């Protein structure tokens, strides 16, 4: 009988209404064992409106290694069954074969196991996609029972879903035993993090009152209890419904309270002997998984179906067991544990051995691919060490196939501990210790256990593996050491040296080394290794990786045509080979970065958006898609579309992406916040990014933008000494002269800092001298720093102007060529101050105001007050200062038209503007279309006729 819980049902009903109306909601229901959490959820589900989908999954009790994703596998299986396999497949990227088919073969034959780093992301995205897609017609309630037993992978997936579910119609209910959560229980930090979300609620069912206990006892006994019995049972049970029922069954029996185990066994001991024997077998069978499956229980008990059903019926009638999908479930986990403990040790070992043998003969006796893990657990408890050892290896391989990396590592760790105590372990496993260690190192890489993985790789290398295996281990150790703060280059080089030309795996190692060299800004060697990988490898993934590295090198060198050709080749190789979308997303990332670096921000943004769509369709939004999003934010920021960039970055962070991408997203959010005038938010973002990056030595291409942000934040906070300290550490770093794209912004910030220091020196000769010395160092570096493309040219002119070595008019002219409004407005503000030109001041104010750049608006307003200039534009000047605007031309197209009017060829235009001849031709074609001109001559004549440019601006070429 269900009593009380009116308030709790009301809370759940409110959460359901909110989930259906506005946003997904998660309710975490905690309480002691037996308080009625599961019954509350079941009663709530029974009262839901018709049509509501309810899918449930139970976490399995700790003790069976490798049972990863147990609650989600069961829930997704139920959801796919309800939707129909064909329809469910149609809702998923790749029809589910990229991810969810690893759990549910009904979706089709899964793709080959992908790179572990990407496989989990695809799996998570598939679960998210299917849950949200299922709400199109009906609301969905996802129930996750006994989260205190959740495996690490299930905990990670729960966090991912709570943070990323966005479509209304989903209510997640999770139950857990609060009394089981010790100080170091892994669920504690998960719950603490989840409840901070406004979309997560907590609920704890209250103990039953004395009156409610009386109602429950009356129903249980079929009569009104004796006077005082209800109060006594309420006192002894403390209002716990499970204990109330147990005490009612056993009688109050005053005096010393009966032990809980005896209370729970009262109903069990009233069963016939043959029923008790089967329940004992059921308690052993279900020790390592969910409830006892019918087929497995029949095999272990040795009974045929009629005899088994006859033995189970009394237990079902007394409420000790209930029927479930493939068998039975104990009324409560505490009851199962009590019956298990009632089995004598010898009988218990024999039943475990029978369970292991049954699963070895027929893995289909249990669902969800759990057979290997359950079999291993049964053999362990039966004391069959060798059979357990062999089953653990199969469980590790099964965990790998479903991307359960923490569970896989835990199994392999057990296996390695037992190795020396097993006779001839290589014969049992069909492989050697080096191979097991290699698998463990792979699991460490995917599970984030970098230090442990490096140790295991070193141990495996110490066993003297063959060159091919040693090279693979060195590659893994290089990746792990990179995460620990070492660039890992030494291991990658050593791995390449072990593999002669033509050796399988050499091309992959070369491509990995080339990419690492690129990230560390060793571009020449990166190009060399990538070219060698391309020439020697036949694997499409390696070929595509090499072409992407080559394309990035070309882009950094300013050769956009060559870069685009390499990116296109990588995409073509990927598509022709039917490879996953990972190379396509990386190609979009690399091409967007190259376009942005050369000032083609609109093209870069379009490229980034197309790549993001590929990432989302392929289930890569959380991994490669997150990296691409940080790249897309750069041109959006440059174009002045700050709200769009902010939304993109915040959505990316909500996906809980890998650490590097989180750091990059925070860095870019900090730059936007600083430009908008929110110094506190910028400082917090910089601190967050720095806390993520500090343990690692990710290359300077990642760290320099963060250093620049931190220096700018210190300047905004008026902490010049801290800003100079940050700048000094950057300048002391090696290789800056080889990083023009990332070094020029730092030089601009450094020159601005020295100008501020000099202005505030107030006659302090030491401070003046220190500022001069810092500026001299900056000038020296600027003299060695290459200039690649119009963006770096504009940054160089800005540096020279900040350093007092060139007029600000040159910086203004350089930024006008590019569509980067904030950089232009800053240059205009300084040019206006130098020339006292009201028009420049007004133009800077207008741009800054449109962008919402509050610090720059204040600077321009102060300048206007000092110069006694009105920012209200005179009627005669109320037109855009850019002549091409009248014809709908962009700033870049206006500059190209000016050169066309001078008689320049496409090649000459490209050389002048640091763009490729092909890009110049595209701009000319766009101009002709906008001007409705049939030729370059007609376009030039129109420019002269409309007096778009001052005579001095047009210098006909002879």
mmCIF file with all atom_site columns, C-alpha atoms in Angstrom, residues 572-666:
data_model
loop_
_atom_site.group_PDB
_atom_site.id
_atom_site.type_symbol
_atom_site.label_atom_id
_atom_site.label_alt_id
_atom_site.label_comp_id
_atom_site.label_asym_id
_atom_site.label_entity_id
_atom_site.label_seq_id
_atom_site.pdbx_PDB_ins_code
_atom_site.Cartn_x
_atom_site.Cartn_y
_atom_site.Cartn_z
_atom_site.occupancy
_atom_site.B_iso_or_equiv
_atom_site.pdbx_formal_charge
_atom_site.auth_seq_id
_atom_site.auth_comp_id
_atom_site.auth_asym_id
_atom_site.auth_atom_id
_atom_site.pdbx_PDB_model_num
ATOM 1  C CA . UNK A 1 572 ? 38.605 14.428 -50.391 1.00 0.00 ? 572 UNK A CA 1
ATOM 2  C CA . UNK A 1 573 ? 40.802 11.680 -48.912 1.00 0.00 ? 573 UNK A CA 1
ATOM 3  C CA . UNK A 1 574 ? 38.470 11.437 -45.919 1.00 0.00 ? 574 UNK A CA 1
ATOM 4  C CA . UNK A 1 575 ? 35.277 11.231 -47.975 1.00 0.00 ? 575 UNK A CA 1
ATOM 5  C CA . UNK A 1 576 ? 36.706 8.778  -50.509 1.00 0.00 ? 576 UNK A CA 1
ATOM 6  C CA . UNK A 1 577 ? 37.819 6.422  -47.758 1.00 0.00 ? 577 UNK A CA 1
ATOM 7  C CA . UNK A 1 578 ? 34.510 6.645  -45.905 1.00 0.00 ? 578 UNK A CA 1
ATOM 8  C CA . UNK A 1 579 ? 36.387 7.766  -42.810 1.00 0.00 ? 579 UNK A CA 1
ATOM 9  C CA . UNK A 1 580 ? 34.567 9.335  -39.834 1.00 0.00 ? 580 UNK A CA 1
ATOM 10 C CA . UNK A 1 581 ? 33.956 13.067 -39.803 1.00 0.00 ? 581 UNK A CA 1
ATOM 11 C CA . UNK A 1 582 ? 36.865 13.863 -37.468 1.00 0.00 ? 582 UNK A CA 1
ATOM 12 C CA . UNK A 1 583 ? 39.271 14.891 -40.284 1.00 0.00 ? 583 UNK A CA 1
ATOM 13 C CA . UNK A 1 584 ? 36.534 17.005 -41.888 1.00 0.00 ? 584 UNK A CA 1
ATOM 14 C CA . UNK A 1 585 ? 36.010 18.949 -38.677 1.00 0.00 ? 585 UNK A CA 1
ATOM 15 C CA . UNK A 1 586 ? 39.748 19.368 -38.141 1.00 0.00 ? 586 UNK A CA 1
ATOM 16 C CA . UNK A 1 587 ? 40.053 20.562 -41.750 1.00 0.00 ? 587 UNK A CA 1
ATOM 17 C CA . UNK A 1 588 ? 37.396 23.191 -41.109 1.00 0.00 ? 588 UNK A CA 1
ATOM 18 C CA . UNK A 1 589 ? 39.235 24.216 -37.941 1.00 0.00 ? 589 UNK A CA 1
ATOM 19 C CA . UNK A 1 590 ? 42.560 24.576 -39.742 1.00 0.00 ? 590 UNK A CA 1
ATOM 20 C CA . UNK A 1 591 ? 41.093 26.406 -42.744 1.00 0.00 ? 591 UNK A CA 1
ATOM 21 C CA . UNK A 1 592 ? 39.106 28.814 -40.581 1.00 0.00 ? 592 UNK A CA 1
ATOM 22 C CA . UNK A 1 593 ? 42.268 29.609 -38.652 1.00 0.00 ? 593 UNK A CA 1
ATOM 23 C CA . UNK A 1 594 ? 44.232 30.221 -41.848 1.00 0.00 ? 594 UNK A CA 1
ATOM 24 C CA . UNK A 1 595 ? 41.520 32.498 -43.288 1.00 0.00 ? 595 UNK A CA 1
ATOM 25 C CA . UNK A 1 596 ? 41.225 34.453 -40.057 1.00 0.00 ? 596 UNK A CA 1
ATOM 26 C CA . UNK A 1 597 ? 44.984 34.851 -39.822 1.00 0.00 ? 597 UNK A CA 1
ATOM 27 C CA . UNK A 1 598 ? 45.015 36.478 -43.261 1.00 0.00 ? 598 UNK A CA 1
ATOM 28 C CA . UNK A 1 599 ? 42.100 38.813 -42.523 1.00 0.00 ? 599 UNK A CA 1
ATOM 29 C CA . UNK A 1 600 ? 39.366 36.938 -44.415 1.00 0.00 ? 600 UNK A CA 1
ATOM 30 C CA . UNK A 1 601 ? 37.073 36.845 -41.416 1.00 0.00 ? 601 UNK A CA 1
ATOM 31 C CA . UNK A 1 602 ? 33.728 36.460 -43.201 1.00 0.00 ? 602 UNK A CA 1
ATOM 32 C CA . UNK A 1 603 ? 35.085 33.450 -45.086 1.00 0.00 ? 603 UNK A CA 1
ATOM 33 C CA . UNK A 1 604 ? 36.585 32.080 -41.882 1.00 0.00 ? 604 UNK A CA 1
ATOM 34 C CA . UNK A 1 605 ? 33.247 32.387 -40.076 1.00 0.00 ? 605 UNK A CA 1
ATOM 35 C CA . UNK A 1 606 ? 31.424 30.610 -42.903 1.00 0.00 ? 606 UNK A CA 1
ATOM 36 C CA . UNK A 1 607 ? 33.986 27.822 -42.929 1.00 0.00 ? 607 UNK A CA 1
ATOM 37 C CA . UNK A 1 608 ? 33.693 27.450 -39.165 1.00 0.00 ? 608 UNK A CA 1
ATOM 38 C CA . UNK A 1 609 ? 29.898 27.237 -39.249 1.00 0.00 ? 609 UNK A CA 1
ATOM 39 C CA . UNK A 1 610 ? 29.959 24.535 -41.922 1.00 0.00 ? 610 UNK A CA 1
ATOM 40 C CA . UNK A 1 611 ? 32.440 22.546 -39.867 1.00 0.00 ? 611 UNK A CA 1
ATOM 41 C CA . UNK A 1 612 ? 30.336 22.904 -36.730 1.00 0.00 ? 612 UNK A CA 1
ATOM 42 C CA . UNK A 1 613 ? 27.331 21.492 -38.529 1.00 0.00 ? 613 UNK A CA 1
ATOM 43 C CA . UNK A 1 614 ? 29.400 18.463 -39.567 1.00 0.00 ? 614 UNK A CA 1
ATOM 44 C CA . UNK A 1 615 ? 30.578 18.065 -35.974 1.00 0.00 ? 615 UNK A CA 1
ATOM 45 C CA . UNK A 1 616 ? 27.050 18.190 -34.592 1.00 0.00 ? 616 UNK A CA 1
ATOM 46 C CA . UNK A 1 617 ? 25.694 15.686 -37.114 1.00 0.00 ? 617 UNK A CA 1
ATOM 47 C CA . UNK A 1 618 ? 28.569 13.316 -36.391 1.00 0.00 ? 618 UNK A CA 1
ATOM 48 C CA . UNK A 1 619 ? 28.273 13.548 -32.605 1.00 0.00 ? 619 UNK A CA 1
ATOM 49 C CA . UNK A 1 620 ? 31.565 15.435 -32.229 1.00 0.00 ? 620 UNK A CA 1
ATOM 50 C CA . UNK A 1 621 ? 30.215 18.686 -30.793 1.00 0.00 ? 621 UNK A CA 1
ATOM 51 C CA . UNK A 1 622 ? 31.828 18.051 -27.419 1.00 0.00 ? 622 UNK A CA 1
ATOM 52 C CA . UNK A 1 623 ? 35.311 17.285 -28.736 1.00 0.00 ? 623 UNK A CA 1
ATOM 53 C CA . UNK A 1 624 ? 36.526 18.473 -32.151 1.00 0.00 ? 624 UNK A CA 1
ATOM 54 C CA . UNK A 1 625 ? 33.415 20.605 -32.457 1.00 0.00 ? 625 UNK A CA 1
ATOM 55 C CA . UNK A 1 626 ? 34.370 22.439 -29.275 1.00 0.00 ? 626 UNK A CA 1
ATOM 56 C CA . UNK A 1 627 ? 37.832 23.153 -30.680 1.00 0.00 ? 627 UNK A CA 1
ATOM 57 C CA . UNK A 1 628 ? 36.292 24.453 -33.881 1.00 0.00 ? 628 UNK A CA 1
ATOM 58 C CA . UNK A 1 629 ? 33.894 26.657 -31.909 1.00 0.00 ? 629 UNK A CA 1
ATOM 59 C CA . UNK A 1 630 ? 36.837 28.393 -30.230 1.00 0.00 ? 630 UNK A CA 1
ATOM 60 C CA . UNK A 1 631 ? 38.326 29.018 -33.678 1.00 0.00 ? 631 UNK A CA 1
ATOM 61 C CA . UNK A 1 632 ? 35.018 30.335 -35.021 1.00 0.00 ? 632 UNK A CA 1
ATOM 62 C CA . UNK A 1 633 ? 34.790 32.780 -32.119 1.00 0.00 ? 633 UNK A CA 1
ATOM 63 C CA . UNK A 1 634 ? 37.984 34.520 -33.337 1.00 0.00 ? 634 UNK A CA 1
ATOM 64 C CA . UNK A 1 635 ? 36.627 35.888 -36.646 1.00 0.00 ? 635 UNK A CA 1
ATOM 65 C CA . UNK A 1 636 ? 33.287 36.647 -35.000 1.00 0.00 ? 636 UNK A CA 1
ATOM 66 C CA . UNK A 1 637 ? 35.103 38.769 -32.399 1.00 0.00 ? 637 UNK A CA 1
ATOM 67 C CA . UNK A 1 638 ? 37.211 40.437 -35.088 1.00 0.00 ? 638 UNK A CA 1
ATOM 68 C CA . UNK A 1 639 ? 34.066 41.272 -37.099 1.00 0.00 ? 639 UNK A CA 1
ATOM 69 C CA . UNK A 1 640 ? 32.489 42.886 -34.043 1.00 0.00 ? 640 UNK A CA 1
ATOM 70 C CA . UNK A 1 641 ? 29.818 40.208 -33.584 1.00 0.00 ? 641 UNK A CA 1
ATOM 71 C CA . UNK A 1 642 ? 30.539 39.886 -29.908 1.00 0.00 ? 642 UNK A CA 1
ATOM 72 C CA . UNK A 1 643 ? 27.148 38.606 -28.631 1.00 0.00 ? 643 UNK A CA 1
ATOM 73 C CA . UNK A 1 644 ? 27.233 35.819 -31.228 1.00 0.00 ? 644 UNK A CA 1
ATOM 74 C CA . UNK A 1 645 ? 30.772 34.858 -30.221 1.00 0.00 ? 645 UNK A CA 1
ATOM 75 C CA . UNK A 1 646 ? 29.856 34.948 -26.525 1.00 0.00 ? 646 UNK A CA 1
ATOM 76 C CA . UNK A 1 647 ? 26.827 32.705 -26.983 1.00 0.00 ? 647 UNK A CA 1
ATOM 77 C CA . UNK A 1 648 ? 28.884 30.257 -29.028 1.00 0.00 ? 648 UNK A CA 1
ATOM 78 C CA . UNK A 1 649 ? 31.621 30.034 -26.399 1.00 0.00 ? 649 UNK A CA 1
ATOM 79 C CA . UNK A 1 650 ? 29.209 29.665 -23.495 1.00 0.00 ? 650 UNK A CA 1
ATOM 80 C CA . UNK A 1 651 ? 27.329 26.908 -25.315 1.00 0.00 ? 651 UNK A CA 1
ATOM 81 C CA . UNK A 1 652 ? 30.667 25.210 -25.924 1.00 0.00 ? 652 UNK A CA 1
ATOM 82 C CA . UNK A 1 653 ? 31.643 25.365 -22.251 1.00 0.00 ? 653 UNK A CA 1
ATOM 83 C CA . UNK A 1 654 ? 28.266 23.903 -21.313 1.00 0.00 ? 654 UNK A CA 1
ATOM 84 C CA . UNK A 1 655 ? 29.266 20.762 -23.241 1.00 0.00 ? 655 UNK A CA 1
ATOM 85 C CA . UNK A 1 656 ? 32.125 20.181 -20.758 1.00 0.00 ? 656 UNK A CA 1
ATOM 86 C CA . UNK A 1 657 ? 34.770 19.911 -23.518 1.00 0.00 ? 657 UNK A CA 1
ATOM 87 C CA . UNK A 1 658 ? 38.359 18.659 -23.056 1.00 0.00 ? 658 UNK A CA 1
ATOM 88 C CA . UNK A 1 659 ? 40.664 20.869 -20.939 1.00 0.00 ? 659 UNK A CA 1
ATOM 89 C CA . UNK A 1 660 ? 42.515 22.601 -23.785 1.00 0.00 ? 660 UNK A CA 1
ATOM 90 C CA . UNK A 1 661 ? 39.293 23.679 -25.471 1.00 0.00 ? 661 UNK A CA 1
ATOM 91 C CA . UNK A 1 662 ? 37.883 24.870 -22.142 1.00 0.00 ? 662 UNK A CA 1
ATOM 92 C CA . UNK A 1 663 ? 40.978 26.999 -21.619 1.00 0.00 ? 663 UNK A CA 1
ATOM 93 C CA . UNK A 1 664 ? 40.764 28.469 -25.123 1.00 0.00 ? 664 UNK A CA 1
ATOM 94 C CA . UNK A 1 665 ? 37.056 29.252 -24.703 1.00 0.00 ? 665 UNK A CA 1
ATOM 95 C CA . UNK A 1 666 ? 37.687 31.043 -21.399 1.00 0.00 ? 666 UNK A CA 1
#
